[in-house]
Every structure is written in C-alpha cells, then in structure tokens.
Coordinates of C-alpha atoms (C1' of nucleotides) in Angstrom, one line a residue:
Chain N
M1 CA 67.0 83.2 83.2
N2 CA 63.5 84.0 81.9
D3 CA 63.6 83.5 78.2
R4 CA 64.2 86.9 76.7
P5 CA 65.1 87.2 73.0
T6 CA 68.7 88.0 72.2
I7 CA 68.8 91.5 70.9
F8 CA 70.1 91.1 67.5
G9 CA 70.0 87.4 67.9
K10 CA 71.9 86.1 64.9
G11 CA 75.0 84.0 65.0
D12 CA 76.6 81.9 67.7
C13 CA 77.6 83.4 71.0
S14 CA 77.9 80.4 73.1
D15 CA 81.1 81.7 74.6
C16 CA 79.5 85.0 75.7
P17 CA 78.1 84.9 79.2
I18 CA 75.9 87.9 78.8
R19 CA 74.1 86.4 75.9
D20 CA 71.4 84.8 78.1
R21 CA 71.2 88.0 80.2
A22 CA 69.9 89.9 77.1
V23 CA 72.9 92.2 77.1
C24 CA 74.9 90.7 74.3
A25 CA 74.6 92.7 71.1
R26 CA 76.1 91.3 68.0
C27 CA 77.1 87.8 68.4
E28 CA 79.0 87.4 65.2
P29 CA 81.9 85.0 65.3
D30 CA 84.8 86.4 67.3
E31 CA 87.0 87.4 64.3
L32 CA 84.3 89.4 62.6
A33 CA 83.3 91.1 65.9
R34 CA 86.9 92.2 66.4
L35 CA 86.8 93.7 62.9
D36 CA 83.8 95.8 63.4
G37 CA 85.5 97.1 66.6
F38 CA 82.5 96.9 68.8
K39 CA 82.9 93.7 70.7
F40 CA 86.3 92.2 71.5
Y41 CA 88.0 89.9 74.0
R42 CA 90.9 90.8 76.3
K43 CA 92.9 88.6 78.6
Y44 CA 94.7 89.5 81.8
A45 CA 97.3 87.5 83.8
P46 CA 97.0 86.8 87.5
G47 CA 97.8 89.9 89.5
E48 CA 97.5 92.2 86.5
A49 CA 95.8 95.5 86.9
I50 CA 92.7 96.1 84.7
I51 CA 92.3 99.7 85.7
W52 CA 93.4 102.0 88.5
A53 CA 90.9 104.3 90.2
G54 CA 90.5 107.5 88.3
D55 CA 91.7 106.1 85.0
S56 CA 89.2 106.4 82.2
L57 CA 87.9 103.3 80.6
D58 CA 86.8 103.3 77.0
F59 CA 84.9 100.0 77.3
V60 CA 82.4 98.2 79.4
A61 CA 82.8 94.4 79.8
S62 CA 81.5 91.2 81.0
V63 CA 83.7 88.7 82.8
V64 CA 83.9 85.5 80.7
S65 CA 86.2 83.6 83.1
G66 CA 88.4 84.2 86.1
V67 CA 88.1 86.5 89.1
V68 CA 88.3 90.3 89.2
T69 CA 88.4 92.3 92.4
L70 CA 87.5 95.9 93.0
T71 CA 89.4 97.5 95.8
Q72 CA 89.7 100.9 97.5
T73 CA 93.0 102.0 99.1
M74 CA 93.5 104.7 101.7
E75 CA 96.5 106.9 101.7
D76 CA 98.2 104.9 104.5
G77 CA 97.7 101.7 102.6
R78 CA 94.6 100.2 104.4
R79 CA 92.7 98.4 101.7
Q80 CA 89.1 97.3 101.4
M81 CA 87.7 95.1 98.6
V82 CA 84.4 96.4 97.5
G83 CA 83.6 94.1 94.6
L84 CA 84.3 90.5 93.7
L85 CA 83.4 89.8 90.1
L86 CA 83.1 86.3 88.7
A87 CA 82.0 84.9 85.4
S88 CA 79.0 86.8 83.9
D89 CA 79.5 89.8 86.1
F90 CA 79.6 93.2 84.5
I91 CA 82.4 95.8 84.7
G92 CA 82.2 99.5 84.1
R93 CA 79.2 101.6 83.7
P94 CA 77.5 103.6 81.0
N95 CA 77.7 107.4 81.4
R96 CA 80.8 107.3 83.5
K97 CA 84.2 107.4 81.8
S98 CA 86.3 106.9 84.9
I99 CA 85.8 104.5 87.7
A100 CA 86.5 105.0 91.4
Y101 CA 88.2 101.7 92.3
D102 CA 91.2 99.6 91.3
A103 CA 90.2 96.6 89.3
T104 CA 92.6 93.7 89.4
A105 CA 92.6 90.2 87.9
T106 CA 93.4 87.7 90.7
T107 CA 93.4 84.7 88.4
E108 CA 93.8 84.5 84.7
V109 CA 90.8 86.6 83.4
T110 CA 89.1 86.9 80.0
L111 CA 86.8 89.9 79.5
C112 CA 84.3 90.3 76.7
C113 CA 84.5 94.0 76.0
F114 CA 82.2 96.5 74.3
R115 CA 83.3 99.9 73.2
R116 CA 81.6 102.5 75.3
S117 CA 80.1 104.8 72.7
P118 CA 78.3 102.2 70.5
F119 CA 77.2 100.4 73.7
Q120 CA 75.6 103.6 74.9
D121 CA 73.9 104.1 71.6
M122 CA 72.6 100.6 71.9
M123 CA 71.1 101.4 75.3
D124 CA 69.0 104.1 73.7
S125 CA 67.7 101.9 71.0
T126 CA 67.2 98.7 72.9
P127 CA 65.2 99.2 76.1
H128 CA 65.8 95.7 77.3
L129 CA 69.4 96.5 77.7
S130 CA 69.1 99.1 80.4
Q131 CA 66.4 97.1 82.1
R132 CA 68.7 94.1 82.2
L133 CA 71.6 96.3 83.5
L134 CA 69.3 97.7 86.1
E135 CA 68.5 94.3 87.3
M136 CA 72.1 93.2 87.5
T137 CA 73.0 96.4 89.3
L138 CA 70.2 95.8 91.9
D139 CA 71.6 92.4 92.5
E140 CA 75.0 94.0 93.0
L141 CA 73.5 96.4 95.5
D142 CA 71.9 93.5 97.4
A143 CA 75.2 91.8 97.5
A144 CA 76.9 94.9 98.8
R145 CA 74.3 95.3 101.5
E146 CA 74.7 91.7 102.7
W147 CA 78.5 92.5 102.7
M148 CA 77.9 95.5 104.8
L149 CA 76.3 93.4 107.5
I150 CA 79.3 91.1 107.4
L151 CA 81.7 94.0 107.7
G152 CA 79.9 95.9 110.4
R153 CA 78.5 93.3 112.7
K154 CA 79.9 89.8 112.3
T155 CA 82.8 88.2 114.2
A156 CA 85.9 87.0 112.5
R157 CA 84.6 83.4 112.4
E158 CA 81.2 84.4 111.1
K159 CA 82.9 86.5 108.4
I160 CA 85.0 83.6 107.2
A161 CA 82.0 81.3 107.2
S162 CA 79.8 83.8 105.4
F163 CA 82.5 84.4 102.8
L164 CA 82.9 80.7 102.1
S165 CA 79.2 80.1 101.9
I166 CA 78.8 82.9 99.4
L167 CA 81.6 81.5 97.3
A168 CA 80.1 78.0 97.6
R169 CA 76.7 79.2 96.6
R170 CA 78.1 81.0 93.5
A171 CA 80.3 78.1 92.5
T172 CA 77.6 75.5 92.7
G173 CA 74.8 77.8 91.7
A174 CA 76.6 78.4 88.4
L175 CA 76.3 74.7 87.8
G176 CA 72.6 74.7 88.6
E177 CA 73.2 72.5 91.6
V178 CA 71.6 73.0 95.0
P179 CA 74.1 73.3 97.9
G180 CA 74.1 70.2 100.0
K181 CA 76.6 67.6 101.1
D182 CA 80.3 67.4 100.0
M183 CA 80.6 70.6 98.0
T184 CA 84.0 71.3 96.6
F185 CA 85.2 74.5 95.2
D186 CA 88.3 76.6 94.5
L187 CA 89.4 79.5 96.6
P188 CA 90.4 82.0 94.0
L189 CA 91.9 84.5 96.6
T190 CA 95.0 84.6 98.8
R191 CA 94.6 85.0 102.5
E192 CA 95.4 88.6 102.1
A193 CA 92.7 89.2 99.6
M194 CA 90.2 87.4 101.8
A195 CA 91.3 89.8 104.6
D196 CA 90.7 92.7 102.3
Y197 CA 87.3 91.3 101.5
L198 CA 86.3 90.8 105.1
G199 CA 88.0 93.8 106.9
L200 CA 90.4 91.6 108.8
T201 CA 94.1 90.9 108.8
L202 CA 95.6 88.0 107.0
E203 CA 96.7 86.4 110.3
T204 CA 93.2 86.4 111.6
V205 CA 91.9 84.9 108.4
S206 CA 94.5 82.2 108.6
R207 CA 93.6 81.5 112.3
Q208 CA 89.9 81.3 111.6
M209 CA 90.4 79.0 108.6
S210 CA 92.5 76.7 110.8
A211 CA 89.7 76.8 113.4
L212 CA 87.0 75.9 110.9
K213 CA 89.2 73.1 109.7
R214 CA 89.9 71.9 113.3
D215 CA 86.1 71.9 113.9
K216 CA 85.5 69.9 110.7
I217 CA 83.3 72.6 109.2
I218 CA 85.6 72.6 106.2
L219 CA 88.4 70.4 104.8
L220 CA 91.3 71.8 102.8
E221 CA 92.8 70.0 99.8
G222 CA 96.0 71.9 99.4
K223 CA 95.6 75.6 100.4
R224 CA 93.2 76.7 97.7
R225 CA 90.6 74.0 97.4
I226 CA 87.8 73.7 99.9
L227 CA 85.5 70.8 100.7
V228 CA 82.4 71.5 102.7
P229 CA 81.1 68.2 104.1
D230 CA 77.8 69.7 105.3
F231 CA 76.7 73.0 103.9
D232 CA 74.0 73.6 106.6
R233 CA 76.7 73.3 109.3
L234 CA 78.7 76.0 107.5
L235 CA 75.6 78.1 107.3
G236 CA 75.2 77.6 111.0
E237 CA 78.5 79.4 111.5
T238 CA 77.5 82.5 109.6
G239 CA 75.2 84.0 112.1
D240 CA 72.5 84.4 109.5
D241 CA 68.9 83.4 109.9
A242 CA 68.4 79.7 109.3
D243 CA 65.6 80.1 106.8
G244 CA 66.6 80.9 103.3
G245 CA 68.6 83.9 103.8
V246 CA 69.7 84.4 100.2
L247 CA 68.7 87.9 99.5
V248 CA 66.2 88.0 96.7
Chain J
M1 CA 70.0 117.2 86.0
N2 CA 70.6 117.6 82.3
D3 CA 67.4 118.8 80.8
R4 CA 65.4 115.7 80.0
P5 CA 61.8 116.1 79.0
T6 CA 59.2 115.1 81.6
I7 CA 57.6 111.9 80.4
F8 CA 54.0 113.0 80.2
G9 CA 55.0 116.5 81.0
K10 CA 51.7 118.2 81.6
G11 CA 50.6 119.8 84.8
D12 CA 52.5 121.0 87.8
C13 CA 54.7 118.7 89.8
S14 CA 56.8 121.2 91.7
D15 CA 56.3 119.1 94.8
C16 CA 57.6 116.0 93.3
P17 CA 61.3 115.4 93.7
I18 CA 61.6 112.9 91.0
R19 CA 60.3 115.2 88.4
D20 CA 63.7 116.6 87.5
R21 CA 65.1 113.0 87.6
A22 CA 62.9 112.1 84.6
V23 CA 61.1 109.5 86.6
C24 CA 57.9 111.3 87.4
A25 CA 55.0 110.2 85.3
R26 CA 51.8 112.0 85.5
C27 CA 52.1 115.1 87.4
E28 CA 48.5 116.0 87.7
P29 CA 47.5 117.9 90.8
D30 CA 47.6 115.7 93.8
E31 CA 43.8 115.1 94.1
L32 CA 43.4 113.9 90.5
A33 CA 46.5 111.7 90.8
R34 CA 45.1 110.0 93.8
L35 CA 41.9 109.4 91.9
D36 CA 43.5 107.6 89.0
G37 CA 45.2 105.5 91.6
F38 CA 48.7 105.5 90.1
K39 CA 50.4 108.2 92.1
F40 CA 49.6 108.9 95.7
Y41 CA 51.3 110.3 98.8
R42 CA 51.7 108.6 102.1
K43 CA 53.0 110.0 105.4
Y44 CA 54.8 108.1 108.2
A45 CA 55.5 109.2 111.8
P46 CA 58.9 109.1 113.4
G47 CA 59.8 105.6 114.3
E48 CA 57.1 104.1 112.2
A49 CA 57.8 101.0 110.1
I50 CA 57.4 101.4 106.4
I51 CA 57.9 97.7 105.6
W52 CA 59.5 94.7 107.3
A53 CA 61.9 92.4 105.5
G54 CA 60.0 89.8 103.6
D55 CA 56.8 91.7 103.3
S56 CA 55.6 92.4 99.9
L57 CA 55.3 96.0 98.8
D58 CA 52.7 97.0 96.1
F59 CA 54.3 100.3 95.3
V60 CA 57.6 101.9 94.6
A61 CA 58.2 105.4 96.0
S62 CA 60.3 108.4 96.1
V63 CA 61.2 110.1 99.4
V64 CA 59.7 113.6 99.3
S65 CA 60.9 114.6 102.8
G66 CA 62.3 113.1 105.9
V67 CA 64.7 110.2 106.5
V68 CA 64.2 106.5 105.9
T69 CA 66.6 103.8 107.0
L70 CA 67.1 100.3 105.7
T71 CA 68.4 97.9 108.3
Q72 CA 69.2 94.2 108.5
T73 CA 68.8 92.4 111.8
M74 CA 70.5 89.1 112.9
E75 CA 68.7 86.6 115.0
D76 CA 70.5 87.6 118.1
G77 CA 69.6 91.3 117.6
R78 CA 72.7 92.6 116.1
R79 CA 71.7 95.3 113.6
Q80 CA 73.4 96.9 110.6
M81 CA 71.9 99.8 108.7
V82 CA 72.4 99.3 104.9
G83 CA 70.6 102.3 103.5
L84 CA 70.0 105.8 104.5
L85 CA 67.4 107.5 102.2
L86 CA 66.9 111.2 102.1
A87 CA 64.7 113.4 99.9
S88 CA 64.6 112.3 96.3
D89 CA 65.9 108.8 97.0
F90 CA 64.0 105.9 95.6
I91 CA 62.5 103.0 97.6
G92 CA 61.6 99.6 96.3
R93 CA 62.4 98.0 93.0
P94 CA 60.7 96.9 89.9
N95 CA 60.5 93.2 89.4
R96 CA 60.7 92.3 93.1
K97 CA 57.6 92.2 95.1
S98 CA 59.2 91.7 98.5
I99 CA 62.2 93.5 99.9
A100 CA 65.0 92.1 102.1
Y101 CA 65.3 94.9 104.7
D102 CA 63.3 96.6 107.3
A103 CA 62.5 100.2 106.2
T104 CA 61.8 102.6 109.0
A105 CA 60.9 106.3 109.1
T106 CA 63.3 108.0 111.6
T107 CA 61.7 111.4 111.2
E108 CA 58.3 112.4 109.8
V109 CA 58.4 111.1 106.3
T110 CA 56.4 111.8 103.1
L111 CA 56.6 109.3 100.3
C112 CA 55.4 109.8 96.8
C113 CA 54.2 106.4 95.8
F114 CA 53.6 104.7 92.4
R115 CA 51.6 101.5 92.1
R116 CA 53.9 98.7 91.1
S117 CA 52.1 97.3 88.0
P118 CA 51.4 100.5 86.1
F119 CA 55.0 101.7 87.0
Q120 CA 56.4 98.6 85.4
D121 CA 54.3 99.1 82.3
M122 CA 55.7 102.5 82.1
M123 CA 59.2 101.2 82.3
D124 CA 58.5 99.2 79.1
S125 CA 57.1 102.1 77.3
T126 CA 59.5 104.8 78.4
P127 CA 63.2 103.9 78.0
H128 CA 64.4 106.9 79.8
L129 CA 62.8 105.6 83.0
S130 CA 64.9 102.5 83.4
Q131 CA 68.0 104.4 82.3
R132 CA 67.3 107.0 85.0
L133 CA 66.7 104.2 87.6
L134 CA 69.9 102.5 86.5
E135 CA 71.8 105.7 87.1
M136 CA 70.3 106.2 90.5
T137 CA 71.0 102.6 91.4
L138 CA 74.7 102.9 90.3
D139 CA 74.9 106.0 92.6
E140 CA 73.5 103.9 95.5
L141 CA 76.1 101.2 94.7
D142 CA 78.9 103.7 94.8
A143 CA 77.6 104.9 98.2
A144 CA 77.4 101.4 99.4
R145 CA 81.0 100.8 98.4
E146 CA 82.3 103.9 100.1
W147 CA 80.3 102.7 103.2
M148 CA 82.0 99.3 103.0
L149 CA 85.4 101.0 103.3
I150 CA 84.2 102.8 106.3
L151 CA 82.8 99.7 107.9
G152 CA 85.8 97.5 107.1
R153 CA 88.9 99.6 107.6
K154 CA 88.2 102.9 109.5
T155 CA 88.7 103.6 113.1
A156 CA 85.8 104.8 115.3
R157 CA 86.9 108.4 115.0
E158 CA 87.3 108.2 111.2
K159 CA 83.9 106.5 111.0
I160 CA 82.2 109.3 112.8
A161 CA 84.0 112.0 110.8
S162 CA 83.1 110.2 107.5
F163 CA 79.5 109.9 108.4
L164 CA 79.3 113.6 109.4
S165 CA 81.0 114.7 106.2
I166 CA 78.6 112.6 104.1
L167 CA 75.6 114.1 105.8
A168 CA 77.1 117.6 105.5
R169 CA 77.7 117.1 101.9
R170 CA 74.2 115.9 101.2
A171 CA 72.6 118.6 103.3
T172 CA 74.4 121.4 101.6
G173 CA 74.6 119.8 98.2
A174 CA 70.8 119.7 98.1
L175 CA 71.0 123.5 98.5
G176 CA 73.5 123.8 95.7
E177 CA 76.1 125.1 98.0
V178 CA 79.8 124.1 98.2
P179 CA 80.9 122.8 101.5
G180 CA 83.2 125.3 103.2
K181 CA 83.1 127.3 106.4
D182 CA 80.5 127.3 109.1
M183 CA 78.2 124.6 107.7
T184 CA 75.2 123.7 109.9
F185 CA 72.9 120.8 109.5
D186 CA 70.6 118.5 111.4
L187 CA 71.5 115.1 112.7
P188 CA 68.4 113.1 111.9
L189 CA 69.5 110.0 113.7
T190 CA 69.9 108.9 117.3
R191 CA 73.3 107.8 118.6
E192 CA 72.0 104.3 118.4
A193 CA 71.0 104.7 114.7
M194 CA 74.4 106.2 114.0
A195 CA 76.0 103.2 115.7
D196 CA 74.0 100.9 113.4
Y197 CA 75.1 102.9 110.4
L198 CA 78.8 102.7 111.4
G199 CA 79.1 99.2 112.9
L200 CA 79.8 100.6 116.4
T201 CA 78.1 100.7 119.8
L202 CA 76.2 103.7 120.8
E203 CA 78.7 104.4 123.7
T204 CA 81.6 104.5 121.2
V205 CA 79.6 106.9 119.0
S206 CA 78.9 109.1 122.0
R207 CA 82.5 109.1 123.1
Q208 CA 83.8 110.0 119.6
M209 CA 81.3 112.7 119.2
S210 CA 82.5 114.2 122.5
A211 CA 86.1 113.9 121.3
L212 CA 85.4 115.7 118.0
K213 CA 83.6 118.4 120.0
R214 CA 86.5 118.7 122.4
D215 CA 88.9 119.0 119.5
K216 CA 86.7 121.7 118.0
I217 CA 86.1 119.8 114.7
I218 CA 82.4 120.2 115.3
L219 CA 80.2 122.2 117.6
L220 CA 76.8 121.0 118.9
E221 CA 73.8 123.2 119.2
G222 CA 71.6 121.0 121.3
K223 CA 72.1 117.3 120.6
R224 CA 70.8 117.2 117.1
R225 CA 72.2 120.2 115.3
I226 CA 75.8 120.2 114.1
L227 CA 78.0 123.1 113.2
V228 CA 81.2 122.4 111.2
P229 CA 83.5 125.5 111.5
D230 CA 85.9 124.1 108.9
F231 CA 84.9 121.4 106.5
D232 CA 88.4 120.6 105.4
R233 CA 89.4 119.9 109.0
L234 CA 86.5 117.5 109.3
L235 CA 87.6 115.8 106.1
G236 CA 91.1 115.5 107.5
E237 CA 89.7 113.3 110.2
T238 CA 88.0 110.9 107.7
G239 CA 91.2 109.2 106.6
D240 CA 90.2 109.8 103.0
D241 CA 92.5 111.1 100.3
A242 CA 92.7 114.9 100.4
D243 CA 92.0 115.4 96.7
G244 CA 88.3 115.3 95.8
G245 CA 87.3 112.0 97.2
V246 CA 83.6 112.2 96.3
L247 CA 83.0 109.1 94.3
V248 CA 81.8 110.0 90.9
Chain S
dA1 C1' 57.3 122.5 140.3
dT2 C1' 57.7 117.3 140.2
dG3 C1' 58.6 113.0 138.6
dC4 C1' 59.1 110.1 134.7
dC5 C1' 61.2 108.3 130.6
dG6 C1' 63.9 108.1 126.6
dC7 C1' 68.2 109.5 125.1
dA8 C1' 73.0 110.7 125.9
dT9 C1' 77.2 110.9 128.5
dT10 C1' 80.9 109.2 131.2
dG11 C1' 83.5 105.7 133.8
dA12 C1' 85.6 100.9 134.9
dT13 C1' 86.8 96.7 133.1
dG14 C1' 87.2 92.9 129.6
dT15 C1' 88.3 90.8 125.2
dG16 C1' 88.5 89.9 120.1
dG17 C1' 91.3 90.8 116.8
dA18 C1' 95.5 93.7 115.5
dT19 C1' 100.3 93.8 115.7
dC20 C1' 104.9 92.1 116.0
dA21 C1' 107.8 88.1 115.3
dA22 C1' 109.2 83.6 113.9
dA23 C1' 108.8 79.3 111.8
dA24 C1' 106.6 76.1 108.4
dT25 C1' 105.0 75.0 103.7
dG26 C1' 105.0 74.6 99.0
dG27 C1' 105.9 75.8 94.1
dC28 C1' 109.4 76.5 90.9
dG29 C1' 113.7 77.4 88.3
dG30 C1' 118.2 75.7 87.9
Chain X
dC1 C1' 117.4 67.4 94.4
dC2 C1' 118.3 71.9 96.3
dG3 C1' 117.6 76.5 97.5
dC4 C1' 114.8 80.6 97.0
dC5 C1' 110.8 83.3 97.8
dA6 C1' 106.0 84.0 98.3
dT7 C1' 102.5 82.5 101.0
dT8 C1' 100.7 80.6 105.1
dT9 C1' 100.6 79.2 109.8
dT10 C1' 101.4 79.8 114.6
dG11 C1' 102.8 82.2 118.9
dA12 C1' 103.1 86.3 122.2
dT13 C1' 101.6 90.6 123.4
dC14 C1' 98.9 94.9 123.0
dC15 C1' 95.1 98.0 122.4
dA16 C1' 90.7 99.9 120.4
dC17 C1' 86.4 99.1 121.1
dA18 C1' 82.7 96.3 123.5
dT19 C1' 80.5 95.5 127.6
dC20 C1' 78.6 96.5 132.0
dA21 C1' 77.1 100.1 135.0
dA22 C1' 76.0 104.7 136.8
dT23 C1' 74.8 109.2 136.1
dG24 C1' 73.1 113.4 133.6
dC25 C1' 69.9 115.9 130.8
dG26 C1' 65.8 117.6 128.6
dG27 C1' 60.9 117.3 127.2
dC28 C1' 56.4 116.6 128.7
dA29 C1' 52.4 115.0 131.2
dT30 C1' 50.4 115.5 135.7

DNA sequence: ATGCCGCATTGATGTGGATCAAAATGGCGG
DNA sequence: CCGCCATTTTGATCCACATCAATGCGGCAT
C-alpha cells in the first residue's frame, strides 16, 4: 500500500500479488524464475488438497488466484475452518517445516511458491521482508479474533450476515471500491464449507440464507452469486457496532 | 530459545522476560532505563483497564507477571475474550497506534514497556527483532486457531477440559516440566471470565467444572486452585487427537 | 460475631440450533 | 432430452445450553 521499493526490483512481476507487498523477491519472467528454482507457480483443481496437517512443506507461497481453506478436523469428524485465504494471502511460515492444518483448494487455485531455504536466507538479508510478513500476520491475527467473536457469541443469523459482509468487503475492497449499494460477489464456498467456517450445520446455514433472502437483505442469482442491495442493512444484521467496525 | 545474542547486550536484565526472546533492547538497571525514557515498568491492579478498544497506546509491552485479557464487546453487552496473555507475552503492535480490543488486568500485572517510536526505530536497525516478533505472532495465530476449533465445534465439557489443559500446559511448561501426574496450578480467571473465553455462560462453566470434579478429572483446592491427578485423563476429555496435539 | 457483597453453585424451565428425514434443484455426461 | 448425483432446501423432532431464579459460601469491614 505505502510505496515500498521492491526488494530486487528488476523485471516485470505484474502477475505476482506479493510484489506490492514488498515480499516478492526476484521478479524475473516466469520461465527464468522456474529455472533458478526459487520462484515457481503451481495450480490446484477445486477440491484438491494442498497439504494435510502434519505434512512437511518445502515452500511458502502467495495465493495468486482462487480460494484456499485451512481446516482442523477432530477424530470423530467434526470440522472447523480456521483460515480462508484469498488472492494475495500468504501460506506457510518461515522456520516451521510442517503445518498444523489441512489446506484445501475450494476453487481452481494458483499459488506463487518460493522454496523455503532461499526464502529464509532472504529474510535474513532483507529486513523489509520479515517486517512485511509481521504486518500480514498481525492482520491475520485480527481477522482470527473477529472470527472468534463470531464463533463464540453470535446467533446463526448474525454469523451468516457477518460472513457475507466480510466476503463482500474483501471482494469489493480488492477492486478499491467502497461497499455501498448493489454489491455483487461470488460465494466461493459450499453450504457445508460455510458451516465449517461458522461453527454451524449446513442445514442451519441453508435456513438462514433463505431467511435473509426472504427478508430482502440479500438476493441470490443462482446458488453461488450474491447481490447485496444495501450493505448497511446487511451490516445491521451482523450485531456489530454501527460505527466503522473494520478492525484496524 | 536458541542462543541469540542480546541486541545491545550489556547490563543485567534477569527480570526482563523478553531478554531470552531477543527482543529486549537496553537492559540497563531499572532506574537508568527509566531515565532514558525508552524502557519502563508499569503496574496494574486486578480488574484495572490497561486500554480500551480504540484508545491509542504510546508503548508496546511485554507481560512480566500476571494475567491480561483481551476482550471484544458487542453493543448489547455480549462479550468474547480473544486473547489471554501471560508472562512473556507481548502487547501492542508496531505500526498501529490504536488497538481494537479492551485489555484488562485480571490479576496484579507488571508490564515492561517500550516507547513506540524508539521501538520502531529499533525494528529497522535490528532485523532479529521483527523476525522474533513474527515468530511470536505466528504462535499467537496458532493459539487463536486452536481456540477457534474450541469455540466452533466443542461441547461445553470439552471446552472446559481444553481450557484447563491449555492453562496446565502453560503453567508447567514455563517451569520446564512435562505434564504428567498431580499437576497443580492457579486459575487466574473468574467463572465469568472463563465463560467469556469459551463462549459459554458462567452457569454452564460452573456446572461443567462441578461435573469434572464429580468425575475426578480435577480436584479443587479452594475455588481457584486446580489439581489434575492425571493429565492424560484430562486430555481425553478435550476431544483432541490423542497423539501430541500441541500445535507446533 | 454479624452483616454485607461479590462470586459460585444449583435448580427449573425455555429455546436456538442440531439431528434425522425427505424432497427439490441443477449441472453434466451420454 | 433424460437420468444420475451432488448440492441445497425444507420439515419434524430433540437436546444441550441459555435463561431466570434461588441459595450457598467466603472474605472483610464494622
């Protein structure tokens, strides 16, 4: 956002979302990057597993496009989503080889990957990198804490409204728009995945979606495209403070 | 833990918990430190507010002793705890003047504070610092995600058991012990605060504590001291996988 | 001792969301 | 166009936890 220099800023990396987040390292054209083995792209199909909890991961990555979920599963099958990663979000962590959650592509996903060990070397030599990662992680932590309020204290209807407003904000925010009237966005998750996000059952999610539709808070175009005629009215259903509310 | 050099490593900072986390800066004796205005200590009484959401905070700090909670409150009074900070945890964040949660001392608390602006300068000049903060923040994020599973998917009994095992682990872990038989630790929270942690009512917390006591999973010495005769049996009540389970 | 007050426990009842079950929708391959 | 299968919707019933309401307990000031 604020104009940091790209670290080794030569070449074109217009396709790399972490460029403007001061993380991107060597933005040579794709082919060359793949040759030097440091930066490479990887695609996943909808439903495909990226990693299972406990597996080791030899790269860190940035989401170029698509939606990745992080979930935890209990022995008896109860599942809770703990991360929802969209374009420009970061996967994996320096200094940990294995990760504690299942990561799954829920749409077609493209990752921009960096091999772990050169990435870690780079963190030592370029201080901006760990500062930038710190900032991104703090944002994740804020999101997790907002999520905890949703999980712990909100009603089913408030949970759904909160989830939709978060998605709406991210969808339009990425376009630099301000949420207002007649927002439209895609719902990249099944009812079941929404249930796992919100700590509900898929039946309850479905019922509450129907209720919001009945009350004209949202309109559905097909099952997976949402139209919000009045964003403030949606916000009114979240239970959050009227003022601002976006955690900053 | 691995032996990093202290940044300006002169003087004694045996009282400073962030020393061995490579964050501590100028560990001159207390008096001198207070003079140069960079590092200073501050005490809070039980129940005292440290900051309210939205206030600006001109320092970052490390918890020296005591327990600090971060909570979010909805307009109608519903409350959710989103952070529980014990000795050596970090409060505040670089690059954000205001914070989004209420921070409250639930016991007598001592903070080791660093003025924001010199702290930020130090982050630029000492790369280890932001790397160490990144690592601490990632740990917080893992804890938040484990917490999300608790809030979203566990039963009241499992929530209580999970909370107690987390506390037990931190209490004994700080002493370098391995959790086993006959662990004893203090419960630094009221039933109401536990309810805010777990997304329950205080009555349900009380009932489930009684149930665990009845089933001999825990013993109470007074209301605020817990004895766990068999840690594995407590773990068995959490619903977590038997193996390991500690998120790393 | 005595009474007060904040905290904790216990009991009786209500309800939001889970669970169990069935029917509707819609995409897709043949 | 048809039939299949995954997904979603809707309905009926149940139960874990919330809510409302006493009662108990321990510290502490008088």
